[in-house]
Short mmCIF file of C-alpha atoms in Angstrom, two decimals:
data_model
loop_
_atom_site.label_atom_id
_atom_site.label_comp_id
_atom_site.label_asym_id
_atom_site.label_seq_id
_atom_site.Cartn_x
_atom_site.Cartn_y
_atom_site.Cartn_z
CA MET A 152 -23.70 -5.90 -4.09
CA ASN A 153 -24.06 -3.02 -6.52
CA ASN A 154 -20.84 -1.14 -6.06
CA ALA A 155 -17.64 -1.81 -4.14
CA VAL A 156 -17.48 1.86 -3.21
CA ASN A 157 -20.83 1.36 -1.49
CA ASP A 158 -23.26 3.62 -3.30
CA GLY A 159 -22.71 6.90 -1.47
CA VAL A 160 -22.97 5.44 2.07
CA TRP A 161 -19.90 5.74 4.29
CA SER A 162 -18.39 2.28 4.36
CA GLY A 163 -17.60 2.46 8.06
CA SER A 164 -21.12 3.00 9.37
CA TRP A 165 -21.92 -0.70 9.91
CA VAL A 166 -18.95 -1.19 12.27
CA ALA A 167 -19.48 2.20 13.92
CA GLU A 168 -23.07 1.37 14.82
CA ARG A 169 -22.28 -2.04 16.32
CA LEU A 170 -18.95 -1.47 18.07
CA GLY A 171 -18.98 2.22 18.87
CA VAL A 172 -15.85 2.75 16.78
CA GLY A 173 -15.58 6.24 15.37
CA LEU A 174 -13.18 8.33 13.34
CA GLU A 175 -12.27 11.92 14.06
CA GLY A 176 -10.20 13.89 11.64
CA ASP A 177 -9.80 15.71 8.37
CA ASP A 178 -12.93 15.99 6.29
CA GLY A 179 -11.41 13.84 3.53
CA LEU A 180 -11.16 10.73 5.72
CA PRO A 181 -14.52 9.18 4.72
CA ASP A 182 -13.38 9.20 1.09
CA LEU A 183 -10.10 7.53 2.05
CA LEU A 184 -11.21 5.01 4.69
CA GLY A 185 -13.94 2.54 5.55
CA LEU A 186 -14.14 0.05 8.40
CA ALA A 187 -14.31 -3.74 8.57
CA LEU A 188 -13.74 -6.54 11.07
CA ARG A 189 -11.19 -9.32 10.91
CA ARG A 190 -10.06 -12.47 12.63
CA ASN A 191 -7.08 -11.08 14.53
CA PRO A 192 -6.35 -11.62 18.24
CA LYS A 193 -4.66 -8.21 18.54
CA ARG A 194 -6.93 -5.82 16.65
CA ALA A 195 -10.46 -6.69 15.60
CA HIS A 196 -11.20 -3.62 13.51
CA LEU A 197 -9.56 -2.88 10.19
CA LEU A 198 -9.16 0.49 8.49
CA VAL A 199 -9.90 -0.26 4.84
CA SER A 200 -8.40 2.16 2.35
CA ASN A 201 -10.49 3.13 -0.65
CA VAL A 202 -7.44 4.40 -2.56
CA LEU A 203 -4.73 1.82 -1.82
CA GLY A 204 -5.70 -0.75 -4.45
CA LYS A 205 -5.73 -3.68 -2.04
CA HIS A 206 -9.21 -4.55 -0.73
CA VAL A 207 -11.40 -2.11 -2.68
CA PRO A 208 -11.29 -2.00 -6.51
CA GLN A 209 -10.41 1.55 -7.49
CA SER A 210 -9.35 3.54 -10.53
CA PRO A 211 -5.63 2.85 -11.06
CA SER A 212 -5.06 6.55 -11.74
CA VAL A 213 -6.49 7.37 -8.32
CA VAL A 214 -4.35 4.71 -6.61
CA TYR A 215 -1.13 5.74 -8.37
CA GLY A 216 -1.89 9.46 -8.07
CA HIS A 217 -2.14 9.40 -4.29
CA GLY A 218 1.27 7.79 -3.89
CA PHE A 219 2.91 9.90 -6.58
CA ARG A 220 1.77 13.17 -5.03
CA LEU A 221 2.99 12.06 -1.60
CA GLY A 222 6.38 11.43 -3.21
CA ARG A 223 6.39 14.95 -4.66
CA ARG A 224 5.70 16.34 -1.21
CA VAL A 225 8.62 14.36 0.20
CA ARG A 226 10.90 15.76 -2.50
CA ALA A 227 9.82 19.30 -1.65
CA LEU A 228 10.33 18.61 2.06
CA LEU A 229 13.83 17.18 1.63
CA GLY A 230 15.11 19.53 -1.03
CA GLU A 231 16.96 18.52 -4.17
CA THR A 232 20.27 17.59 -2.55
CA ALA A 233 18.85 15.36 0.18
CA ALA A 234 16.25 13.85 -2.17
CA ALA A 235 19.03 12.74 -4.51
CA SER A 236 20.56 10.60 -1.74
CA ALA A 237 17.31 9.19 -0.33
CA VAL A 238 16.17 5.56 -0.33
CA VAL A 239 12.48 4.58 -0.17
CA LEU A 240 11.34 1.53 1.83
CA GLY A 241 7.78 0.19 1.56
CA TYR A 242 5.99 -2.34 3.73
CA ALA A 243 4.60 -5.70 2.62
CA GLU A 244 2.10 -6.57 1.72
CA THR A 245 -0.31 -3.70 1.55
CA ALA A 246 2.07 -0.80 0.86
CA THR A 247 4.41 -2.32 -1.73
CA GLY A 248 2.67 -0.51 -4.59
CA LEU A 249 2.19 2.69 -2.61
CA GLY A 250 5.89 2.79 -1.81
CA HIS A 251 6.75 2.36 -5.48
CA ALA A 252 4.48 5.30 -6.38
CA VAL A 253 6.08 7.46 -3.68
CA ALA A 254 9.51 6.61 -5.09
CA ASP A 255 8.27 7.57 -8.55
CA GLY A 256 7.11 10.93 -7.22
CA LEU A 257 10.38 11.47 -5.40
CA GLY A 258 12.07 10.84 -8.73
CA LEU A 259 15.68 9.92 -8.07
CA ALA A 260 15.43 7.43 -5.23
CA PRO A 261 15.82 3.64 -5.46
CA TYR A 262 13.09 1.58 -3.87
CA LEU A 263 12.98 -1.55 -1.72
CA HIS A 264 10.02 -3.20 -0.06
CA SER A 265 9.95 -5.68 2.77
CA THR A 266 8.84 -9.20 1.98
CA ARG A 267 7.54 -12.35 3.62
CA ARG A 268 9.02 -14.51 0.86
CA PRO A 269 12.57 -15.69 1.65
CA VAL A 270 14.76 -16.11 -1.43
CA THR A 271 17.56 -18.65 -1.60
CA GLY A 272 20.95 -17.01 -1.94
CA ILE A 273 19.85 -13.55 -0.74
CA ALA A 274 20.97 -12.79 2.80
CA PRO A 275 18.62 -10.54 4.79
CA ALA A 276 19.92 -7.01 5.29
CA GLY A 277 17.46 -6.49 8.12
CA GLY A 278 14.13 -7.56 9.50
CA PHE A 279 11.42 -6.43 11.89
CA GLU A 280 8.01 -7.28 13.28
CA GLU A 281 4.63 -5.70 12.47
CA SER A 282 2.88 -6.35 15.75
CA HIS A 283 -0.77 -5.92 14.71
CA SER A 284 -0.53 -7.65 11.33
CA HIS A 285 -1.96 -11.04 10.42
CA ALA A 286 1.55 -12.11 9.30
CA THR A 287 4.06 -10.27 11.43
CA SER A 288 7.61 -11.02 10.21
CA HIS A 289 9.25 -8.89 7.51
CA LEU A 290 12.51 -9.49 5.67
CA LEU A 291 14.65 -6.95 3.83
CA LEU A 292 16.36 -8.65 0.87
CA PRO A 293 18.16 -6.09 -1.30
CA ALA A 294 20.31 -7.54 -4.06
CA ASP A 295 22.87 -4.88 -3.14
CA PRO A 296 23.29 -4.70 0.67
CA ALA A 297 24.81 -1.23 0.24
CA LEU A 298 21.36 0.06 -0.69
CA LEU A 299 20.53 0.47 3.00
CA ALA A 300 24.05 1.33 4.13
CA GLY A 301 24.17 4.99 3.14
CA ASP A 302 23.48 7.92 5.43
CA GLY A 303 21.02 9.80 3.24
CA PRO A 304 17.35 10.13 4.22
CA LEU A 305 15.36 6.92 4.55
CA VAL A 306 11.73 7.28 3.47
CA LEU A 307 9.44 4.65 5.05
CA VAL A 308 6.05 4.13 3.39
CA ASP A 309 3.00 2.40 4.86
CA ASP A 310 -0.70 2.64 4.07
CA GLU A 311 -1.58 3.85 7.56
CA PHE A 312 0.33 5.19 10.54
CA SER A 313 -1.64 4.06 13.59
CA THR A 314 0.48 3.29 16.66
CA GLY A 315 3.82 3.78 14.94
CA ASN A 316 5.14 0.45 16.27
CA THR A 317 6.09 -0.92 12.86
CA VAL A 318 8.04 2.20 11.94
CA LEU A 319 9.81 2.27 15.30
CA ASN A 320 10.75 -1.40 14.94
CA THR A 321 12.13 -0.76 11.45
CA ILE A 322 14.15 2.30 12.37
CA THR A 323 15.50 0.58 15.49
CA ASP A 324 16.78 -2.34 13.41
CA LEU A 325 18.27 -0.27 10.58
CA HIS A 326 19.63 2.58 12.71
CA THR A 327 21.62 0.11 14.77
CA ARG A 328 23.27 -1.17 11.58
CA HIS A 329 23.61 2.11 9.65
CA PRO A 330 22.88 5.31 11.60
CA ARG A 331 21.56 8.26 9.64
CA GLU A 332 20.38 11.75 10.51
CA ARG A 333 16.98 11.84 8.88
CA TYR A 334 13.93 9.67 8.36
CA VAL A 335 10.65 10.51 6.64
CA VAL A 336 7.51 8.48 7.35
CA VAL A 337 4.88 8.54 4.59
CA ALA A 338 1.33 7.21 4.89
CA LEU A 339 -2.04 7.72 3.30
CA VAL A 340 -3.48 8.42 6.75
CA ASP A 341 -1.93 9.36 10.08
CA MET A 342 -4.21 7.95 12.78
CA ARG A 343 -1.94 8.18 15.81
CA SER A 344 -3.13 9.12 19.26
CA PRO A 345 -1.45 12.05 21.04
CA GLU A 346 0.42 9.52 23.17
CA ASP A 347 1.84 7.77 20.11
CA THR A 348 2.80 11.12 18.58
CA ALA A 349 4.74 12.01 21.73
CA ARG A 350 6.35 8.57 21.75
CA LEU A 351 7.78 9.14 18.26
CA GLN A 352 9.24 12.45 19.47
CA ARG A 353 10.97 10.74 22.38
CA PHE A 354 12.26 8.01 20.09
CA ALA A 355 13.76 10.54 17.67
CA ASP A 356 15.44 12.34 20.56
CA GLY A 357 16.83 9.06 21.81
CA ILE A 358 18.56 8.10 18.54
CA GLY A 359 19.64 11.62 17.61
CA ALA A 360 17.77 11.78 14.31
CA ARG A 361 15.06 13.88 12.71
CA VAL A 362 11.79 12.13 11.86
CA ASP A 363 9.30 13.87 9.54
CA LEU A 364 5.81 12.69 8.69
CA VAL A 365 3.93 13.20 5.41
CA ALA A 366 0.32 12.01 5.10
CA ALA A 367 -2.66 12.67 2.87
CA ALA A 368 -5.00 13.03 5.86
CA SER A 369 -4.93 12.66 9.61
CA GLY A 370 -7.24 11.81 12.48
CA ILE A 371 -7.77 9.39 15.34
CA VAL A 372 -9.82 6.24 15.88
CA ARG A 373 -12.13 6.27 18.89
CA LEU A 374 -12.21 2.78 20.40
CA PRO A 375 -14.34 1.65 23.36
CA ASP A 376 -12.49 -0.34 26.02
CA ASP A 377 -14.27 -3.56 25.08
CA VAL A 378 -13.87 -3.19 21.30
CA LEU A 379 -11.59 -6.21 20.86
CA ALA A 380 -13.88 -8.64 22.70
CA LYS A 381 -17.01 -7.27 21.03
CA GLY A 382 -15.35 -7.37 17.62
CA GLN A 383 -14.22 -10.96 18.03
CA GLU A 384 -17.70 -12.00 19.16
CA LEU A 385 -19.29 -10.21 16.20
CA VAL A 386 -16.90 -11.86 13.74
CA ALA A 387 -17.56 -15.32 15.20
CA ARG A 388 -21.32 -14.80 15.11
CA HIS A 389 -21.39 -13.65 11.49
CA GLU A 390 -18.99 -16.33 10.27
CA THR A 391 -21.17 -18.98 11.90
CA ALA A 392 -24.38 -17.53 10.53
CA ARG A 393 -22.95 -16.77 7.09
CA PRO A 394 -20.13 -19.18 6.25
CA ASP A 395 -18.38 -18.78 2.93
CA ALA A 396 -20.79 -19.95 0.27
CA THR A 397 -20.15 -23.16 -1.59
CA PRO A 398 -17.96 -22.14 -4.54
CA GLU A 399 -19.83 -21.80 -7.78
CA PRO A 400 -18.55 -23.78 -10.76
CA PRO A 401 -16.39 -21.77 -13.16
CA ARG A 402 -18.36 -20.51 -16.14
CA GLY A 403 -15.96 -17.97 -17.58
CA ARG A 404 -13.23 -18.53 -20.10
CA ILE A 405 -9.63 -18.45 -18.85
CA THR A 406 -7.05 -17.12 -21.32
CA ARG A 407 -3.32 -16.69 -20.85
CA VAL A 408 -1.77 -13.46 -22.19
CA ASP A 409 1.96 -13.11 -22.88
CA LEU A 410 3.01 -9.63 -21.77
CA GLU A 411 6.51 -10.03 -23.25
CA TRP A 412 7.94 -8.63 -20.02
CA PRO A 413 11.40 -7.09 -20.62
CA HIS A 414 14.19 -9.56 -19.96
CA GLY A 415 15.93 -9.00 -16.63
CA LEU A 416 13.59 -6.25 -15.46
CA PRO A 417 12.60 -6.81 -11.80
CA ASP A 418 8.92 -7.45 -11.19
CA GLY A 419 9.03 -5.05 -8.25
CA GLY A 420 11.06 -3.80 -5.30
CA ARG A 421 11.56 -7.03 -3.35
CA HIS A 422 15.29 -6.89 -4.15
CA GLY A 423 15.51 -3.23 -5.15
CA PHE A 424 14.08 -1.16 -7.98
CA THR A 425 16.10 1.75 -9.33
CA PRO A 426 15.16 4.74 -11.50
CA ALA A 427 16.90 2.90 -14.37
CA HIS A 428 14.52 -0.02 -13.85
CA ARG A 429 11.61 2.41 -13.85
CA ALA A 430 12.82 3.86 -17.15
CA ARG A 431 12.77 0.40 -18.74
CA LEU A 432 9.31 -0.28 -17.37
CA GLU A 433 7.98 3.06 -18.64
CA ALA A 434 9.30 2.27 -22.10
CA ALA A 435 7.67 -1.18 -22.15
CA LEU A 436 4.29 -0.30 -20.61
CA PRO A 437 2.47 0.88 -23.76
CA ALA A 438 3.16 -2.33 -25.68
CA MET A 439 2.30 -4.59 -22.71
CA ALA A 440 -0.95 -2.76 -22.02
CA ALA A 441 -1.80 -2.94 -25.72
CA ARG A 442 -1.46 -6.73 -25.58
CA LEU A 443 -3.90 -6.81 -22.67
CA ALA A 444 -6.33 -4.53 -24.48
CA GLU A 445 -6.16 -6.72 -27.57
CA ALA A 446 -6.91 -9.82 -25.49
CA LEU A 447 -9.97 -8.31 -23.81
CA PRO A 448 -13.27 -9.59 -25.16
CA THR A 449 -15.21 -7.33 -27.48
CA GLY A 450 -17.60 -5.17 -25.54
CA ALA A 451 -15.82 -5.46 -22.18
CA ARG A 452 -16.66 -2.22 -20.41
CA HIS A 453 -15.99 -3.06 -16.75
CA VAL A 454 -12.50 -4.52 -16.28
CA LEU A 455 -10.59 -5.41 -13.12
CA VAL A 456 -6.81 -5.78 -13.06
CA LEU A 457 -6.09 -7.97 -10.03
CA GLY A 458 -2.60 -7.98 -8.53
CA PHE A 459 -1.14 -10.67 -6.33
CA GLU A 460 -0.27 -10.08 -2.65
CA GLU A 461 3.11 -8.24 -2.68
CA LEU A 462 3.03 -7.89 -6.47
CA MET A 463 1.15 -4.59 -6.64
CA TYR A 464 3.24 -2.12 -8.63
CA ALA A 465 3.56 -3.94 -11.96
CA PRO A 466 -0.18 -4.74 -12.12
CA LEU A 467 -0.99 -1.17 -11.04
CA ARG A 468 1.12 0.36 -13.80
CA LEU A 469 -0.38 -2.04 -16.34
CA ALA A 470 -3.88 -1.14 -15.14
CA ARG A 471 -3.18 2.58 -15.35
CA GLU A 472 -1.79 2.25 -18.85
CA LEU A 473 -4.79 0.14 -19.88
CA GLU A 474 -7.10 2.79 -18.43
CA GLN A 475 -5.45 5.41 -20.62
CA ILE A 476 -5.44 3.48 -23.89
CA ALA A 477 -8.95 2.03 -23.46
CA PRO A 478 -11.03 5.11 -22.58
CA ASP A 479 -14.31 3.29 -23.21
CA ALA A 480 -13.55 0.73 -20.49
CA ARG A 481 -14.04 1.36 -16.79
CA VAL A 482 -10.80 -0.09 -15.42
CA ARG A 483 -10.37 -0.87 -11.74
CA PHE A 484 -7.44 -2.23 -9.73
CA SER A 485 -7.17 -4.32 -6.56
CA THR A 486 -4.97 -7.09 -5.18
CA THR A 487 -5.31 -10.47 -3.51
CA THR A 488 -4.21 -10.74 0.09
CA ARG A 489 -3.38 -13.17 2.86
CA SER A 490 -5.32 -11.12 5.44
CA PRO A 491 -8.64 -12.68 6.55
CA VAL A 492 -11.45 -10.10 6.80
CA LEU A 493 -15.13 -10.65 7.54
CA ALA A 494 -17.36 -9.94 4.55
CA VAL A 495 -20.78 -8.36 5.09
CA ASP A 496 -22.85 -7.41 2.06
CA ASP A 497 -24.05 -4.08 3.40
CA PRO A 498 -23.49 -0.64 1.84
CA GLY A 499 -22.15 0.61 5.18
CA TYR A 500 -19.39 -2.01 5.32
CA ALA A 501 -16.09 -1.84 3.44
CA ILE A 502 -15.75 -5.55 2.52
CA ARG A 503 -18.91 -6.61 0.72
CA THR A 504 -17.82 -10.01 -0.65
CA ARG A 505 -14.80 -12.28 -0.54
CA LEU A 506 -13.39 -15.09 -2.65
CA VAL A 507 -11.39 -17.72 -0.79
CA PHE A 508 -8.72 -19.86 -2.44
CA PRO A 509 -5.51 -21.66 -1.40
CA ALA A 510 -2.10 -20.02 -1.46
CA HIS A 511 -0.45 -20.76 -4.78
CA ASP A 512 3.18 -19.62 -4.41
CA ASP A 513 4.46 -22.32 -2.00
CA PRO A 514 4.75 -19.85 0.90
CA ALA A 515 7.52 -20.33 3.44
CA ASP A 516 5.05 -20.37 6.33
CA GLY A 517 3.08 -23.22 4.80
CA PRO A 518 -0.25 -23.54 3.00
CA GLY A 519 -3.16 -21.31 3.90
CA GLU A 520 -6.12 -19.40 2.60
CA ARG A 521 -5.86 -16.31 0.42
CA TYR A 522 -8.58 -13.80 -0.43
CA ALA A 523 -9.89 -11.43 -3.08
CA TYR A 524 -12.34 -8.86 -1.76
CA ASN A 525 -15.15 -6.93 -3.44
CA VAL A 526 -14.69 -8.86 -6.70
CA ALA A 527 -17.67 -11.25 -6.58
CA GLY A 528 -20.88 -9.44 -7.36
CA ALA A 529 -19.17 -6.36 -8.77
CA GLY A 530 -20.24 -7.10 -12.34
CA PHE A 531 -16.84 -7.17 -14.01
CA ASP A 532 -16.94 -8.14 -17.68
CA ALA A 533 -13.34 -9.36 -17.45
CA VAL A 534 -10.69 -9.81 -14.79
CA VAL A 535 -6.99 -9.61 -15.66
CA ALA A 536 -5.12 -11.59 -12.98
CA VAL A 537 -1.44 -10.64 -12.80
CA VAL A 538 0.85 -12.98 -10.84
CA ASP A 539 4.56 -13.64 -10.78
CA SER A 540 5.99 -16.87 -12.14
CA ALA A 541 6.62 -18.23 -8.63
CA ALA A 542 2.84 -18.18 -8.17
CA ASP A 543 2.00 -19.76 -11.53
CA THR A 544 1.63 -23.20 -9.99
CA PRO A 545 -0.90 -26.06 -10.20
CA ALA A 546 -2.58 -24.60 -7.10
CA LEU A 547 -3.39 -21.44 -9.08
CA HIS A 548 -5.21 -23.51 -11.71
CA ALA A 549 -6.80 -26.09 -9.38
CA PRO A 550 -10.60 -26.46 -9.23
CA ASP A 551 -10.56 -24.44 -6.00
CA GLY A 552 -7.77 -22.09 -7.18
CA LEU A 553 -7.87 -18.39 -7.89
CA THR A 554 -8.55 -18.62 -11.62
CA ALA A 555 -11.50 -20.96 -11.08
CA ARG A 556 -12.88 -18.72 -8.34
CA LEU A 557 -12.68 -15.73 -10.65
CA ALA A 558 -14.21 -17.62 -13.58
CA ALA A 559 -17.28 -18.31 -11.43
CA HIS A 560 -17.99 -14.57 -11.22
CA THR A 561 -16.88 -13.11 -14.53
CA PRO A 562 -17.26 -14.36 -18.11
CA HIS A 563 -13.62 -13.75 -18.99
CA VAL A 564 -10.41 -14.25 -16.98
CA LEU A 565 -7.10 -13.20 -18.50
CA LEU A 566 -3.93 -14.48 -16.82
CA ALA A 567 -0.71 -12.49 -17.22
CA VAL A 568 2.46 -13.86 -15.62
CA VAL A 569 5.42 -11.63 -14.78
CA PRO A 570 8.79 -13.38 -14.36
CA SER A 571 9.82 -13.59 -10.70
CA HIS A 572 13.04 -11.64 -10.37
CA VAL A 573 15.89 -13.49 -8.69
CA PRO A 574 19.04 -11.34 -8.54
CA ALA A 575 22.20 -12.65 -10.16
CA PRO A 576 25.40 -12.68 -8.10
CA ALA A 577 26.87 -9.20 -7.82
CA SER A 578 29.44 -8.44 -10.49
CA THR A 579 32.13 -5.84 -10.58
CA THR A 580 31.91 -3.14 -13.20
CA PRO A 581 35.19 -2.80 -15.15
CA LYS A 582 37.27 0.21 -14.21
CA GLY A 583 36.39 3.29 -16.16
CA ARG A 584 32.92 2.10 -17.05
CA THR A 585 29.58 2.77 -15.44
CA CYS A 586 26.11 1.39 -15.90
CA CYS A 587 24.45 4.36 -14.20
CA PRO A 588 22.94 6.98 -16.49
CA SER A 589 23.75 10.61 -15.81
CA PRO A 590 21.59 12.47 -13.29
CA SER A 591 18.41 14.24 -14.32
CA ALA A 592 17.66 17.63 -12.86
CA ALA A 593 13.90 17.19 -12.79
CA PRO A 594 11.77 14.41 -11.31
CA PRO A 595 9.94 12.19 -13.76
CA SER A 596 6.29 12.76 -14.40
CA PRO A 597 4.07 9.68 -14.61
CA ARG A 598 4.26 9.90 -18.38
CA THR A 599 8.00 10.55 -18.70
CA ARG A 600 10.90 8.36 -17.80
CA PRO A 601 13.68 9.16 -15.35
CA THR A 602 17.20 9.06 -16.67
CA ARG A 603 19.19 8.57 -13.51
CA SER A 604 20.04 5.24 -11.98
CA ALA A 605 20.82 4.86 -8.31
CA GLY A 606 22.54 2.09 -6.46
CA CYS A 607 23.08 0.12 -9.67
CA CYS A 608 26.01 -2.07 -10.72
CA GLY A 609 26.11 -3.53 -7.23
CA THR A 610 27.65 -0.33 -5.90
CA SER A 611 26.69 2.00 -3.11
CA ARG A 612 24.98 5.31 -3.77
CA THR A 613 27.37 7.07 -1.44
CA SER A 614 31.11 7.28 -1.24
CA PRO A 615 32.88 4.97 1.21
CA SER A 616 33.87 7.88 3.42
CA ARG A 617 30.21 8.61 4.12
CA HIS A 618 29.76 5.19 5.68
CA ARG A 619 32.04 5.85 8.62
CA PRO A 620 30.29 5.87 11.99
CA ARG A 621 29.74 9.37 13.32
CA SER A 622 30.98 10.34 16.73
CA GLY A 623 28.49 12.07 18.98
CA ARG A 624 24.93 12.90 18.11
CA ARG A 625 23.40 15.90 16.48
CA PRO A 626 20.37 17.72 17.84
CA SER A 627 17.25 15.76 17.01
CA ARG A 628 13.57 16.31 16.64
CA ALA A 629 10.53 14.56 15.36
CA ALA A 630 9.19 17.05 12.88
CA ALA A 631 5.53 17.93 12.84
CA PRO A 632 3.41 16.14 10.25
CA THR A 633 2.84 17.99 7.00
CA THR A 634 -0.84 17.20 7.18
CA PRO A 635 -3.16 20.09 8.08
CA SER A 636 -2.78 21.59 11.53
CA ARG A 637 -5.56 20.84 13.95
CA SER A 638 -7.40 23.53 15.85
CA PRO A 639 -7.78 23.03 19.61
CA SER A 640 -10.94 21.32 20.72
CA SER A 641 -13.09 22.78 23.48
CA THR A 642 -14.09 19.31 24.62
CA SER A 643 -12.44 15.91 24.47
CA PRO A 644 -14.37 13.40 22.35
CA ALA A 645 -16.00 10.76 24.53
CA SER A 646 -15.56 7.13 23.68
CA SER A 647 -18.48 6.07 21.53
CA THR A 648 -20.53 3.01 22.41
CA SER A 649 -23.09 1.11 20.42
CA GLY A 650 -26.26 3.11 20.35
CA SER A 651 -24.50 6.27 21.52
CA SER A 652 -25.75 9.60 20.25
CA THR A 653 -22.15 10.67 19.57
CA PRO A 654 -21.62 10.50 15.80
CA PRO A 655 -18.77 8.14 14.80
CA TRP A 656 -17.40 10.77 12.44
CA THR A 657 -16.12 14.21 13.39
CA PRO A 658 -14.78 16.16 10.39
CA ARG A 659 -12.16 18.85 10.30
CA PRO A 660 -11.35 21.21 7.45
CA ALA A 661 -8.95 19.56 5.05
CA ALA A 662 -5.80 21.16 3.79
CA SER A 663 -5.87 22.59 0.33
CA HIS A 664 -3.58 20.74 -2.02
CA THR A 665 -2.86 21.61 -5.58
CA PRO A 666 -1.04 18.85 -7.49
CA SER A 667 1.89 19.89 -9.58
CA GLU A 668 1.20 20.16 -13.27
CA SER A 669 3.04 16.92 -13.97
CA SER A 670 1.48 14.87 -11.20
CA PRO A 671 -1.37 12.47 -11.96
CA ARG A 672 -4.85 13.95 -11.80
CA PRO A 673 -7.17 11.23 -10.54
CA SER A 674 -10.83 11.27 -11.32
CA SER A 675 -13.24 12.11 -8.54
CA THR A 676 -13.96 9.25 -6.13
CA SER A 677 -16.03 11.16 -3.63
CA THR A 678 -18.29 9.08 -1.45
CA HIS A 679 -20.89 10.56 0.84
CA PRO A 680 -20.59 10.02 4.58
CA GLY A 681 -24.35 10.01 4.99
CA PRO A 682 -25.98 10.53 8.38
CA TYR A 683 -22.72 10.03 10.29
CA TRP A 684 -21.31 13.38 9.21
CA SER A 685 -21.70 16.23 11.69
CA PRO A 686 -19.31 19.19 12.11
CA SER A 687 -17.41 19.37 15.34
CA PRO A 688 -14.14 20.95 16.49
CA ALA A 689 -11.23 18.61 16.97
CA ARG A 690 -8.06 18.34 18.96
CA ALA A 691 -4.76 19.93 18.06
CA PRO A 692 -1.68 17.74 17.79
CA PRO A 693 1.19 18.20 20.23
CA SER A 694 3.72 20.59 18.82
CA ALA A 695 7.08 19.15 17.92
CA SER A 696 10.13 20.58 19.51
#
């Protein structure tokens, strides 16, 4: 394996050739997505994001920049008044960091992500199922239950919007508890079929709310009728022929680095993360990244910062800061995962290699395998593994644990442990005092710190009068996505089959997008789609009422 970004070949071509799976959409999709196969009884194929920071090591500026700019677009869509009362909700495990970045771009909104880790003493404020996921159950565990009780816009963030089932399940659960008038769905890619788009419209009409969609790109996935059976057979055949190799003995040096994480600062949004928390993190990042840079071995030029399952945002921000203060190093970011994906070392496949190791955070659903993809064989001079303290267990350091697996493929492993945040019992702020800084008129840039807190002190962001149930329902609509409009197609794309002459990729002109001056400017990550790129008209989405 020479490069996790696959050396200019579209990283979906291997699956497209064998299963007849194809993508149709905006011409930026090949840069954003590849394809892989996984052991899943409900969906064999996997859309693998090149810019999410989960399966594919990527520049942290690119990862953070995509989410931040989506957040800016949400702020522009909502307007200043509505944006100031919004709450952002991200999905575990893949979109926890993306949701954080969207909240940063939005500027004034507190953030919460779902979790699969129950926490003693924290009562769930909601829950839902993600039907196609490897691990389906999600919990919502805000330290302050009032965080989700307001009636301002709720911004839901996921890495992809495919069927829309997860979003519908979430809104159904939360709208029953706390009705609101507006929801915004944010995703890197909108891959819904026309039927699923219409279903969201009907759902919005049924609950009397407006649902907007913001995405970086849009398209559809063409799936043959027999794709699930063929995918499962292909996975079984390759896993039998190429079982995970016998682990190599660790050769690298493992060093622990004390970040001096700020006392009491949450490690992420599992229980809520406010703009005041972000301000503290922004202030501490330069010193923490400097400690990592100082601990790197002399001459390290290719460095991976590896996050841990739901813990994506803190490692991402550390990686981005390290990238900025160590310009001579090529810093990349990715995250371990519980999702099993087939690895095929082919330039046309998104998951080239995988490391397998046991879970090391005593998960509630019992022991199991965990994975790090596209790390082995990538030639990293050093890997900085960032975990929370709940995951700093003997299993992490066991002979078959994550650190040993990493040390077999890189000469230097640095381990940084972030304290697992467990909220203290809610306290009452004395009368006449407040712990919330005054509002800021402008959203924070990635290099400046916001000055407004939201939902802090265990209090609600809205006045009690705004929590009263509303009588009647207002006119509703599911707003059209803010991704580029699609021109009508003269012909419907036929389902592709293996060996079909129909190319698995049909591009459309992408929307022009100029980042604001204060938004991150990621470096170019263009990959070339290769022989699967051929211009063709595409369908237009159904218009929203």
